[in-house]
Short mmCIF file of C-alpha atoms in Angstrom, two decimals:
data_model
loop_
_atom_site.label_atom_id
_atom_site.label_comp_id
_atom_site.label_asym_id
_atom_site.label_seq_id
_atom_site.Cartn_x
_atom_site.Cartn_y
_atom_site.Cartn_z
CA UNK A 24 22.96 15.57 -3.22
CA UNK A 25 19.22 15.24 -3.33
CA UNK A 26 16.98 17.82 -5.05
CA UNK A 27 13.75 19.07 -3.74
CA UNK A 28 10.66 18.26 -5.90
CA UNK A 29 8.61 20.69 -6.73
CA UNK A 30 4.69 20.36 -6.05
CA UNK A 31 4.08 19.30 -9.64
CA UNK A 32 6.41 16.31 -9.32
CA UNK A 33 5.13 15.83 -6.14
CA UNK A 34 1.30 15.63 -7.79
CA UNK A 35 2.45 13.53 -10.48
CA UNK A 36 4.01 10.81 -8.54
CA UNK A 37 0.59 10.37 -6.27
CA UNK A 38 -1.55 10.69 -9.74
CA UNK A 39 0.68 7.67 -11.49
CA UNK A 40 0.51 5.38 -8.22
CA UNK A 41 -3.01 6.03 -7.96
CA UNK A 42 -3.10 4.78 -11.72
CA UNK A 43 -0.83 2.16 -10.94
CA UNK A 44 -2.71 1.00 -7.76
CA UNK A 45 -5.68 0.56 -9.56
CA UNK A 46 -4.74 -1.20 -12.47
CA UNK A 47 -2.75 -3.90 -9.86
CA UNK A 48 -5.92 -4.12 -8.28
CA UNK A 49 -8.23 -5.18 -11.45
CA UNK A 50 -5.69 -7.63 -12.47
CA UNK A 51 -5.73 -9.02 -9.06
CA UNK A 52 -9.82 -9.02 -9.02
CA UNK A 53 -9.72 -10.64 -12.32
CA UNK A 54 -7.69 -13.62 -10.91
CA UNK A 55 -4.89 -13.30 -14.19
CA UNK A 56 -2.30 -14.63 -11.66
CA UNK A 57 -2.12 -18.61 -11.39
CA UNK A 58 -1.09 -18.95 -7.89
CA UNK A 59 -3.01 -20.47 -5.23
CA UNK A 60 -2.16 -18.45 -2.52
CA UNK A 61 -3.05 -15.20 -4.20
CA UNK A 62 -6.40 -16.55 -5.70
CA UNK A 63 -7.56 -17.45 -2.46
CA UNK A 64 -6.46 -14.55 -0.46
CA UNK A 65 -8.34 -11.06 -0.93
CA UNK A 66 -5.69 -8.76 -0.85
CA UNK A 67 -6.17 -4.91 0.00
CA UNK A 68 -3.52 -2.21 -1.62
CA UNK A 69 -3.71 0.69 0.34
CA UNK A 70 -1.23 2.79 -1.48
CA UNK A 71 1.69 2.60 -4.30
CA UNK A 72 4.41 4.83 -3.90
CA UNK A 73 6.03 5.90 -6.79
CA UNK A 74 10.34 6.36 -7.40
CA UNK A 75 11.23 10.36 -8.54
CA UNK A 76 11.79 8.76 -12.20
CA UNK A 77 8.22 6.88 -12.29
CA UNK A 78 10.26 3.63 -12.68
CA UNK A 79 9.76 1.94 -9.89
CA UNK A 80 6.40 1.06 -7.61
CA UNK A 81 6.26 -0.02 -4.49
CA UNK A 82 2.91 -1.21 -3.34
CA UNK A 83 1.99 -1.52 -0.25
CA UNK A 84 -0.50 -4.45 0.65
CA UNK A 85 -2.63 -6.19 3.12
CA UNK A 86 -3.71 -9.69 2.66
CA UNK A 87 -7.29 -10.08 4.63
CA UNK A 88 -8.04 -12.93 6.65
CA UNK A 89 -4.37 -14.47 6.79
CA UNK A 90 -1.68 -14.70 9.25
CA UNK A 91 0.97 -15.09 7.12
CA UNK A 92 1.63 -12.04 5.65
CA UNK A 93 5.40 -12.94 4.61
CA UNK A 94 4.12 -16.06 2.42
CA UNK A 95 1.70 -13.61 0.47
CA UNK A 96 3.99 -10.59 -0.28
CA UNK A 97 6.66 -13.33 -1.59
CA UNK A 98 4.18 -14.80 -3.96
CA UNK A 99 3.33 -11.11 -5.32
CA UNK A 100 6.96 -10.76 -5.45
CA UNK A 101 7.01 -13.65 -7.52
CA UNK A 102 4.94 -12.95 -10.04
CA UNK A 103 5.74 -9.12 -9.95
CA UNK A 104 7.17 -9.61 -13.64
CA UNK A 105 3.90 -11.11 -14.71
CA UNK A 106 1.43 -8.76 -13.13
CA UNK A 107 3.83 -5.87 -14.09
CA UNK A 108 3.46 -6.99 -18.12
CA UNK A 109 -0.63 -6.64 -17.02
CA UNK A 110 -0.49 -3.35 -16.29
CA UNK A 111 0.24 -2.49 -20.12
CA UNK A 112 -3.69 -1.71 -21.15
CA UNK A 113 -4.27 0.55 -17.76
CA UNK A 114 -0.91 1.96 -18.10
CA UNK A 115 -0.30 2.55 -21.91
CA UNK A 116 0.30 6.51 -21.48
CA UNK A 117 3.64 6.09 -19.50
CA UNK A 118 6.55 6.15 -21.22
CA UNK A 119 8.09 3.29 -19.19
CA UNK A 120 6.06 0.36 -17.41
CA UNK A 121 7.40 1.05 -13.61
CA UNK A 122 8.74 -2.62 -11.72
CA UNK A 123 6.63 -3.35 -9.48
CA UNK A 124 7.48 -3.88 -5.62
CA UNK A 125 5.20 -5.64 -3.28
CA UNK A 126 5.36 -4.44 0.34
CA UNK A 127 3.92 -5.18 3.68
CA UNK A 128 1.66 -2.36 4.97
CA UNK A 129 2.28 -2.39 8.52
CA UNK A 130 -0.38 0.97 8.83
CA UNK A 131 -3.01 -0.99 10.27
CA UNK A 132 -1.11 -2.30 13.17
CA UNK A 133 0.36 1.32 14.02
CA UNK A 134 -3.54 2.15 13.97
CA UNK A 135 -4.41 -0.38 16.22
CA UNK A 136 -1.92 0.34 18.62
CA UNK A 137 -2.30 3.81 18.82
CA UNK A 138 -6.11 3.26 19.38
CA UNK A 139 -5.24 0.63 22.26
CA UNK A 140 -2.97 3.25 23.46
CA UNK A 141 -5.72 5.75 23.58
CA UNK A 142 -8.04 3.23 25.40
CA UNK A 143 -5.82 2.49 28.03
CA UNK A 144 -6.70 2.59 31.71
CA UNK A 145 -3.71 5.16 32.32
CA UNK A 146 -4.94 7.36 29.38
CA UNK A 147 -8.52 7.55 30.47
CA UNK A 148 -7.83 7.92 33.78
CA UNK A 149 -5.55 11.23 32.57
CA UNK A 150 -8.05 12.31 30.49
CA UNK A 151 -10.88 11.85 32.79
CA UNK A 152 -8.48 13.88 35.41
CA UNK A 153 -7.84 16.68 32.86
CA UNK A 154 -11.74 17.36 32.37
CA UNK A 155 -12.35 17.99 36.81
CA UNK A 156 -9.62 20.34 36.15
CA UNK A 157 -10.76 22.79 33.66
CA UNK A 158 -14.36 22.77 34.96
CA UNK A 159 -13.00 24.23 38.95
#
């Protein structure tokens, strides 16, 4: 049966991913993973999600400028060993170093379709429609 976490646990897991997000990003910035792929790609983390125990992180990632998503997230997962033994200096206050997950963040496409949604000829007509109505 699952428990409900309170708001402190709640806190804490966003407050250790934000750690955690940032210390995968200076690693990544500094270029300590050797793989060609990943040097070359600028990679965005938009958020790390963290398990109930703080063991395990899930980050969530976007690589910029590249069409194969799939090629880049398997190369993090890769070296997730690596970059997780990196996080050691940023992360030295945690009582266990969480493994680290790398994730596709599929946020910006929802985004964009929502917005090409909203700037559809059907929705502007309806919303155009809606405005003659309220003025009469």
């Amino acid at each position: 049966m699952a428990t409900k976490l309170t708001s402190a646990q709640q806190q804490r897991m966003l407050r250790v991913g934000e750690q955690v997000r940032a210390a995968i990003t200076q690693v990544l910035q500094r270029g300590e993973v050797r793989d060609d792929l990943i040097e070359k790609t600028v990679i965005s983390i938009s958020e790390v999600r963290m398990s109930t125990d703080l063991k395990v992180a899930t980050a969530f990632v976007t690589p910029l400028g590249v069409e194969d998503h799939a090629a880049i997230i398997a190369a993090l997962n890769r070296h997730a060993k690596y970059i997780r033994g990196r996080l050691g200096p940023q992360l030295r206050q945690m009582k266990y170093m969480p493994e680290v997950r790398f994730r596709d963040d599929t946020s910006f496409d929802n985004y964009k379709k929502i917005d090409e949604l909203l700037r559809s000829p059907e929705v502007m007509r309806d919303l155009e429609g809606g405005d003659t109505e309220e003025q009469s």
